[in-house]
């Protein structure tokens, strides 16, 4: 495009022009050329550009290229400069996907401290704690999520999973039943209800 050609000429004439590299990167990004976008953003950062958005754009470009670790590092660099809710959510989800549960928990805790009325943040914290094996704290987080939104069946479903893992089958049955009432199309809830009843019968008869 004309914009790309123009800024390529600028960086050729002024190879230490960080702003030109950042704008070139954005121009490449607009055309879907994430490889050259990333290279341009990298050069802008190397030359000392300070704008946090350049690191965010670099992280996004890395994501499109499938460079997960590099994307996380760039998002972390952006969060150090500008810790917005948006980027912290991106990081928290990425930490869960990458099984970095300690960072996932600390990031969701930070999000909860920023907006304690957001049920999704409590749910995210609950999920990270569940995966980490901290079931009691996970249960507490899911209860807080439900306190802020009683209509999302997923909160009850995941709370039930915590109870089930603790062997509290009566509590699990109750929560799976709530989930099923809110969403009768939930196959997991539908299958878990009879499974929990069988578990309770087995305990009653000590099978």
PDB file of C-alpha atoms in Angstrom:
ATOM      1  CA  UNK A   1       0.000   0.000   0.000  1.00  0.00           C
ATOM      2  CA  UNK A   2       0.989   3.638  -0.302  1.00  0.00           C
ATOM      3  CA  UNK A   3       1.289   4.083   3.460  1.00  0.00           C
ATOM      4  CA  UNK A   4       3.656   1.118   3.779  1.00  0.00           C
ATOM      5  CA  UNK A   5       5.785   2.322   0.864  1.00  0.00           C
ATOM      6  CA  UNK A   6       5.937   5.828   2.310  1.00  0.00           C
ATOM      7  CA  UNK A   7       7.042   4.714   5.769  1.00  0.00           C
ATOM      8  CA  UNK A   8       9.522   2.209   4.317  1.00  0.00           C
ATOM      9  CA  UNK A   9      11.176   5.120   2.544  1.00  0.00           C
ATOM     10  CA  UNK A  10      11.203   7.113   5.789  1.00  0.00           C
ATOM     11  CA  UNK A  11      12.954   4.350   7.756  1.00  0.00           C
ATOM     12  CA  UNK A  12      15.426   3.882   4.913  1.00  0.00           C
ATOM     13  CA  UNK A  13      16.295   7.577   5.079  1.00  0.00           C
ATOM     14  CA  UNK A  14      16.093   7.732   8.884  1.00  0.00           C
ATOM     15  CA  UNK A  15      16.840   4.238  10.254  1.00  0.00           C
ATOM     16  CA  UNK A  16      16.720   5.426  13.876  1.00  0.00           C
ATOM     17  CA  UNK A  17      13.240   6.917  13.585  1.00  0.00           C
ATOM     18  CA  UNK A  18      11.330   4.849  16.169  1.00  0.00           C
ATOM     19  CA  UNK A  19       7.996   6.545  15.468  1.00  0.00           C
ATOM     20  CA  UNK A  20       8.276   5.706  11.775  1.00  0.00           C
ATOM     21  CA  UNK A  21       8.889   2.036  12.586  1.00  0.00           C
ATOM     22  CA  UNK A  22       5.863   1.951  14.890  1.00  0.00           C
ATOM     23  CA  UNK A  23       3.635   3.510  12.221  1.00  0.00           C
ATOM     24  CA  UNK A  24       5.052   1.115   9.632  1.00  0.00           C
ATOM     25  CA  UNK A  25       4.210  -1.742  11.960  1.00  0.00           C
ATOM     26  CA  UNK A  26       0.642  -0.502  12.282  1.00  0.00           C
ATOM     27  CA  UNK A  27       0.370  -0.221   8.490  1.00  0.00           C
ATOM     28  CA  UNK A  28       1.545  -3.800   8.073  1.00  0.00           C
ATOM     29  CA  UNK A  29      -0.884  -4.916  10.791  1.00  0.00           C
ATOM     30  CA  UNK A  30      -3.782  -3.251   8.980  1.00  0.00           C
ATOM     31  CA  UNK A  31      -3.027  -5.370   5.904  1.00  0.00           C
ATOM     32  CA  UNK A  32      -2.722  -8.606   7.925  1.00  0.00           C
ATOM     33  CA  UNK A  33       1.048  -8.852   7.454  1.00  0.00           C
ATOM     34  CA  UNK A  34       1.762  -9.692  11.104  1.00  0.00           C
ATOM     35  CA  UNK A  35       5.289 -10.946  10.467  1.00  0.00           C
ATOM     36  CA  UNK A  36       6.506  -7.585   9.164  1.00  0.00           C
ATOM     37  CA  UNK A  37       4.320  -5.776  11.704  1.00  0.00           C
ATOM     38  CA  UNK A  38       6.098  -7.610  14.524  1.00  0.00           C
ATOM     39  CA  UNK A  39       9.518  -6.856  13.036  1.00  0.00           C
ATOM     40  CA  UNK A  40       8.664  -3.160  12.783  1.00  0.00           C
ATOM     41  CA  UNK A  41       7.324  -2.973  16.342  1.00  0.00           C
ATOM     42  CA  UNK A  42      10.401  -4.820  17.622  1.00  0.00           C
ATOM     43  CA  UNK A  43      12.644  -2.268  15.922  1.00  0.00           C
ATOM     44  CA  UNK A  44      10.611   0.645  17.321  1.00  0.00           C
ATOM     45  CA  UNK A  45      10.991  -0.755  20.844  1.00  0.00           C
ATOM     46  CA  UNK A  46      14.679  -1.419  20.289  1.00  0.00           C
ATOM     47  CA  UNK A  47      15.091   2.231  19.297  1.00  0.00           C
ATOM     48  CA  UNK A  48      13.468   3.299  22.556  1.00  0.00           C
ATOM     49  CA  UNK A  49       9.853   4.136  21.763  1.00  0.00           C
ATOM     50  CA  UNK A  50       7.911   4.561  25.014  1.00  0.00           C
ATOM     51  CA  UNK A  51       4.240   4.288  24.008  1.00  0.00           C
ATOM     52  CA  UNK A  52       2.651   1.254  25.765  1.00  0.00           C
ATOM     53  CA  UNK A  53       0.364   0.648  22.778  1.00  0.00           C
ATOM     54  CA  UNK A  54       3.335  -0.485  20.678  1.00  0.00           C
ATOM     55  CA  UNK A  55       3.920  -3.384  23.068  1.00  0.00           C
ATOM     56  CA  UNK A  56       0.215  -4.232  22.963  1.00  0.00           C
ATOM     57  CA  UNK A  57       0.271  -4.228  19.156  1.00  0.00           C
ATOM     58  CA  UNK A  58       3.410  -6.361  19.177  1.00  0.00           C
ATOM     59  CA  UNK A  59       1.731  -8.855  21.512  1.00  0.00           C
ATOM     60  CA  UNK A  60      -1.300  -9.009  19.217  1.00  0.00           C
ATOM     61  CA  UNK A  61       0.944  -9.596  16.191  1.00  0.00           C
ATOM     62  CA  UNK A  62       2.755 -12.400  18.011  1.00  0.00           C
ATOM     63  CA  UNK A  63      -0.614 -13.978  18.835  1.00  0.00           C
ATOM     64  CA  UNK A  64      -1.588 -13.974  15.175  1.00  0.00           C
ATOM     65  CA  UNK A  65       1.741 -15.635  14.355  1.00  0.00           C
ATOM     66  CA  UNK A  66       1.181 -18.351  16.970  1.00  0.00           C
ATOM     67  CA  UNK A  67       4.075 -17.160  19.133  1.00  0.00           C
ATOM     68  CA  UNK A  68       2.406 -17.699  22.496  1.00  0.00           C
ATOM     69  CA  UNK A  69       5.371 -17.148  24.813  1.00  0.00           C
ATOM     70  CA  UNK A  70       6.467 -14.022  22.991  1.00  0.00           C
ATOM     71  CA  UNK A  71       2.898 -12.705  23.061  1.00  0.00           C
ATOM     72  CA  UNK A  72       2.632 -13.227  26.812  1.00  0.00           C
ATOM     73  CA  UNK A  73       5.962 -11.461  27.382  1.00  0.00           C
ATOM     74  CA  UNK A  74       4.831  -8.500  25.294  1.00  0.00           C
ATOM     75  CA  UNK A  75       1.479  -8.293  27.080  1.00  0.00           C
ATOM     76  CA  UNK A  76       3.348  -8.403  30.395  1.00  0.00           C
ATOM     77  CA  UNK A  77       5.548  -5.527  29.243  1.00  0.00           C
ATOM     78  CA  UNK A  78       2.426  -3.571  28.308  1.00  0.00           C
ATOM     79  CA  UNK A  79       0.772  -4.391  31.662  1.00  0.00           C
ATOM     80  CA  UNK A  80       3.852  -3.103  33.503  1.00  0.00           C
ATOM     81  CA  UNK A  81       3.326   0.251  31.822  1.00  0.00           C
ATOM     82  CA  UNK A  82      -0.471   0.315  31.629  1.00  0.00           C
ATOM     83  CA  UNK A  83      -2.241  -2.361  33.696  1.00  0.00           C
ATOM     84  CA  UNK A  84      -5.699  -2.154  32.149  1.00  0.00           C
ATOM     85  CA  UNK A  85      -8.464  -4.642  32.890  1.00  0.00           C
ATOM     86  CA  UNK A  86      -8.401  -5.693  29.238  1.00  0.00           C
ATOM     87  CA  UNK A  87      -4.758  -6.745  29.188  1.00  0.00           C
ATOM     88  CA  UNK A  88      -4.937  -8.407  32.606  1.00  0.00           C
ATOM     89  CA  UNK A  89      -7.870 -10.532  31.391  1.00  0.00           C
ATOM     90  CA  UNK A  90      -5.833 -11.521  28.326  1.00  0.00           C
ATOM     91  CA  UNK A  91      -2.882 -12.458  30.546  1.00  0.00           C
ATOM     92  CA  UNK A  92      -4.987 -14.368  33.089  1.00  0.00           C
ATOM     93  CA  UNK A  93      -6.582 -16.474  30.361  1.00  0.00           C
ATOM     94  CA  UNK A  94      -3.197 -17.067  28.729  1.00  0.00           C
ATOM     95  CA  UNK A  95      -1.677 -18.175  32.039  1.00  0.00           C
ATOM     96  CA  UNK A  96      -4.482 -20.722  32.483  1.00  0.00           C
ATOM     97  CA  UNK A  97      -3.971 -22.061  28.953  1.00  0.00           C
ATOM     98  CA  UNK A  98      -0.222 -22.345  29.528  1.00  0.00           C
ATOM     99  CA  UNK A  99      -0.764 -24.027  32.942  1.00  0.00           C
ATOM    100  CA  UNK A 100       1.039 -21.187  34.728  1.00  0.00           C
ATOM    101  CA  UNK A 101      -1.492 -21.377  37.536  1.00  0.00           C
ATOM    102  CA  UNK A 102       0.405 -19.316  40.113  1.00  0.00           C
ATOM    103  CA  UNK A 103       0.404 -16.324  37.762  1.00  0.00           C
ATOM    104  CA  UNK A 104      -3.188 -17.034  36.738  1.00  0.00           C
ATOM    105  CA  UNK A 105      -4.323 -16.923  40.365  1.00  0.00           C
ATOM    106  CA  UNK A 106      -2.392 -13.732  41.173  1.00  0.00           C
ATOM    107  CA  UNK A 107      -3.678 -12.002  38.027  1.00  0.00           C
ATOM    108  CA  UNK A 108      -7.304 -12.939  38.687  1.00  0.00           C
ATOM    109  CA  UNK A 109      -6.874 -11.785  42.285  1.00  0.00           C
ATOM    110  CA  UNK A 110      -5.674  -8.464  40.922  1.00  0.00           C
ATOM    111  CA  UNK A 111      -8.710  -8.258  38.652  1.00  0.00           C
ATOM    112  CA  UNK A 112     -11.035  -9.026  41.568  1.00  0.00           C
ATOM    113  CA  UNK A 113      -9.406  -6.242  43.558  1.00  0.00           C
ATOM    114  CA  UNK A 114     -10.016  -3.879  40.618  1.00  0.00           C
ATOM    115  CA  UNK A 115     -13.662  -4.874  40.135  1.00  0.00           C
ATOM    116  CA  UNK A 116     -15.049  -7.123  42.846  1.00  0.00           C
ATOM    117  CA  UNK A 117     -18.547  -6.975  41.368  1.00  0.00           C
ATOM    118  CA  UNK A 118     -17.552  -8.709  38.133  1.00  0.00           C
ATOM    119  CA  UNK A 119     -18.722 -12.348  38.381  1.00  0.00           C
ATOM    120  CA  UNK A 120     -16.443 -13.381  35.533  1.00  0.00           C
ATOM    121  CA  UNK A 121     -13.366 -12.429  37.518  1.00  0.00           C
ATOM    122  CA  UNK A 122     -14.515 -14.517  40.486  1.00  0.00           C
ATOM    123  CA  UNK A 123     -15.235 -17.401  38.126  1.00  0.00           C
ATOM    124  CA  UNK A 124     -11.794 -17.095  36.529  1.00  0.00           C
ATOM    125  CA  UNK A 125     -10.156 -17.099  39.941  1.00  0.00           C
ATOM    126  CA  UNK A 126     -12.235 -20.111  40.947  1.00  0.00           C
ATOM    127  CA  UNK A 127     -11.194 -22.005  37.833  1.00  0.00           C
ATOM    128  CA  UNK A 128      -7.504 -21.247  38.346  1.00  0.00           C
ATOM    129  CA  UNK A 129      -7.720 -22.300  42.003  1.00  0.00           C
ATOM    130  CA  UNK A 130      -9.571 -25.492  41.033  1.00  0.00           C
ATOM    131  CA  UNK A 131      -6.882 -26.419  38.516  1.00  0.00           C
ATOM    132  CA  UNK A 132      -4.260 -25.693  41.161  1.00  0.00           C
ATOM    133  CA  UNK A 133      -6.024 -28.024  43.609  1.00  0.00           C
ATOM    134  CA  UNK A 134      -7.012 -25.288  46.069  1.00  0.00           C
ATOM    135  CA  UNK A 135     -10.608 -26.469  46.282  1.00  0.00           C
ATOM    136  CA  UNK A 136     -11.776 -24.572  49.353  1.00  0.00           C
ATOM    137  CA  UNK A 137     -10.727 -21.223  47.933  1.00  0.00           C
ATOM    138  CA  UNK A 138     -12.158 -22.195  44.550  1.00  0.00           C
ATOM    139  CA  UNK A 139     -15.522 -22.910  46.185  1.00  0.00           C
ATOM    140  CA  UNK A 140     -15.440 -19.518  47.866  1.00  0.00           C
ATOM    141  CA  UNK A 141     -14.706 -17.798  44.542  1.00  0.00           C
ATOM    142  CA  UNK A 142     -17.556 -19.573  42.750  1.00  0.00           C
ATOM    143  CA  UNK A 143     -19.940 -18.627  45.556  1.00  0.00           C
ATOM    144  CA  UNK A 144     -18.911 -15.004  45.106  1.00  0.00           C
ATOM    145  CA  UNK A 145     -19.503 -15.294  41.358  1.00  0.00           C
ATOM    146  CA  UNK A 146     -22.999 -16.660  42.018  1.00  0.00           C
ATOM    147  CA  UNK A 147     -23.704 -13.863  44.495  1.00  0.00           C
ATOM    148  CA  UNK A 148     -23.191 -11.388  41.639  1.00  0.00           C
ATOM    149  CA  UNK A 149     -24.963 -13.434  38.937  1.00  0.00           C
ATOM    150  CA  UNK A 150     -27.409 -16.191  39.862  1.00  0.00           C
ATOM    151  CA  UNK A 151     -28.457 -16.916  36.277  1.00  0.00           C
ATOM    152  CA  UNK A 152     -25.217 -18.283  34.776  1.00  0.00           C
ATOM    153  CA  UNK A 153     -25.437 -22.085  34.905  1.00  0.00           C
ATOM    154  CA  UNK A 154     -21.671 -22.430  34.399  1.00  0.00           C
ATOM    155  CA  UNK A 155     -20.984 -21.064  37.877  1.00  0.00           C
ATOM    156  CA  UNK A 156     -23.083 -23.817  39.463  1.00  0.00           C
ATOM    157  CA  UNK A 157     -21.595 -26.454  37.167  1.00  0.00           C
ATOM    158  CA  UNK A 158     -18.032 -25.566  38.077  1.00  0.00           C
ATOM    159  CA  UNK A 159     -18.883 -25.191  41.760  1.00  0.00           C
ATOM    160  CA  UNK A 160     -20.342 -28.700  41.591  1.00  0.00           C
ATOM    161  CA  UNK A 161     -17.074 -29.964  40.137  1.00  0.00           C
ATOM    162  CA  UNK A 162     -15.247 -28.614  43.185  1.00  0.00           C
ATOM    163  CA  UNK A 163     -17.636 -30.382  45.556  1.00  0.00           C
ATOM    164  CA  UNK A 164     -17.390 -33.593  43.542  1.00  0.00           C
ATOM    165  CA  UNK A 165     -13.598 -33.531  43.670  1.00  0.00           C
ATOM    166  CA  UNK A 166     -13.795 -33.091  47.452  1.00  0.00           C
ATOM    167  CA  UNK A 167     -16.135 -36.087  47.689  1.00  0.00           C
ATOM    168  CA  UNK A 168     -19.052 -33.909  48.809  1.00  0.00           C
ATOM    169  CA  UNK A 169     -21.529 -35.599  46.501  1.00  0.00           C
ATOM    170  CA  UNK A 170     -24.701 -34.212  48.090  1.00  0.00           C
ATOM    171  CA  UNK A 171     -23.446 -30.659  47.593  1.00  0.00           C
ATOM    172  CA  UNK A 172     -22.321 -31.547  44.088  1.00  0.00           C
ATOM    173  CA  UNK A 173     -25.754 -33.002  43.273  1.00  0.00           C
ATOM    174  CA  UNK A 174     -27.428 -29.806  44.459  1.00  0.00           C
ATOM    175  CA  UNK A 175     -25.252 -27.586  42.292  1.00  0.00           C
ATOM    176  CA  UNK A 176     -25.480 -29.842  39.219  1.00  0.00           C
ATOM    177  CA  UNK A 177     -29.268 -29.740  39.662  1.00  0.00           C
ATOM    178  CA  UNK A 178     -29.230 -25.938  39.786  1.00  0.00           C
ATOM    179  CA  UNK A 179     -27.118 -25.876  36.638  1.00  0.00           C
ATOM    180  CA  UNK A 180     -29.498 -28.230  34.853  1.00  0.00           C
ATOM    181  CA  UNK A 181     -32.538 -26.177  35.824  1.00  0.00           C
ATOM    182  CA  UNK A 182     -30.903 -23.064  34.405  1.00  0.00           C
ATOM    183  CA  UNK A 183     -29.765 -24.870  31.254  1.00  0.00           C
ATOM    184  CA  UNK A 184     -31.580 -28.155  30.462  1.00  0.00           C
ATOM    185  CA  UNK A 185     -29.362 -28.506  27.385  1.00  0.00           C
ATOM    186  CA  UNK A 186     -26.245 -28.988  29.518  1.00  0.00           C
ATOM    187  CA  UNK A 187     -25.213 -32.571  28.794  1.00  0.00           C
ATOM    188  CA  UNK A 188     -22.630 -32.501  31.569  1.00  0.00           C
ATOM    189  CA  UNK A 189     -25.162 -31.478  34.207  1.00  0.00           C
ATOM    190  CA  UNK A 190     -27.681 -34.009  32.921  1.00  0.00           C
ATOM    191  CA  UNK A 191     -25.155 -36.853  33.125  1.00  0.00           C
ATOM    192  CA  UNK A 192     -23.720 -35.801  36.478  1.00  0.00           C
ATOM    193  CA  UNK A 193     -27.043 -35.763  38.345  1.00  0.00           C
ATOM    194  CA  UNK A 194     -27.615 -39.552  38.187  1.00  0.00           C
ATOM    195  CA  UNK A 195     -23.889 -40.123  38.702  1.00  0.00           C
ATOM    196  CA  UNK A 196     -23.986 -38.190  41.974  1.00  0.00           C
ATOM    197  CA  UNK A 197     -27.093 -40.100  43.084  1.00  0.00           C
ATOM    198  CA  UNK A 198     -25.260 -43.363  42.486  1.00  0.00           C
ATOM    199  CA  UNK A 199     -22.286 -42.069  44.486  1.00  0.00           C
ATOM    200  CA  UNK A 200     -24.602 -41.184  47.377  1.00  0.00           C
ATOM    201  CA  UNK A 201     -26.222 -44.625  47.288  1.00  0.00           C
ATOM    202  CA  UNK A 202     -22.820 -46.261  47.270  1.00  0.00           C
ATOM    203  CA  UNK A 203     -21.795 -44.252  50.317  1.00  0.00           C
ATOM    204  CA  UNK A 204     -25.075 -45.047  52.084  1.00  0.00           C
ATOM    205  CA  UNK A 205     -24.627 -48.772  51.557  1.00  0.00           C
ATOM    206  CA  UNK A 206     -20.816 -48.556  51.841  1.00  0.00           C
ATOM    207  CA  UNK A 207     -20.248 -50.234  48.501  1.00  0.00           C
TER     208      UNK A 207
END
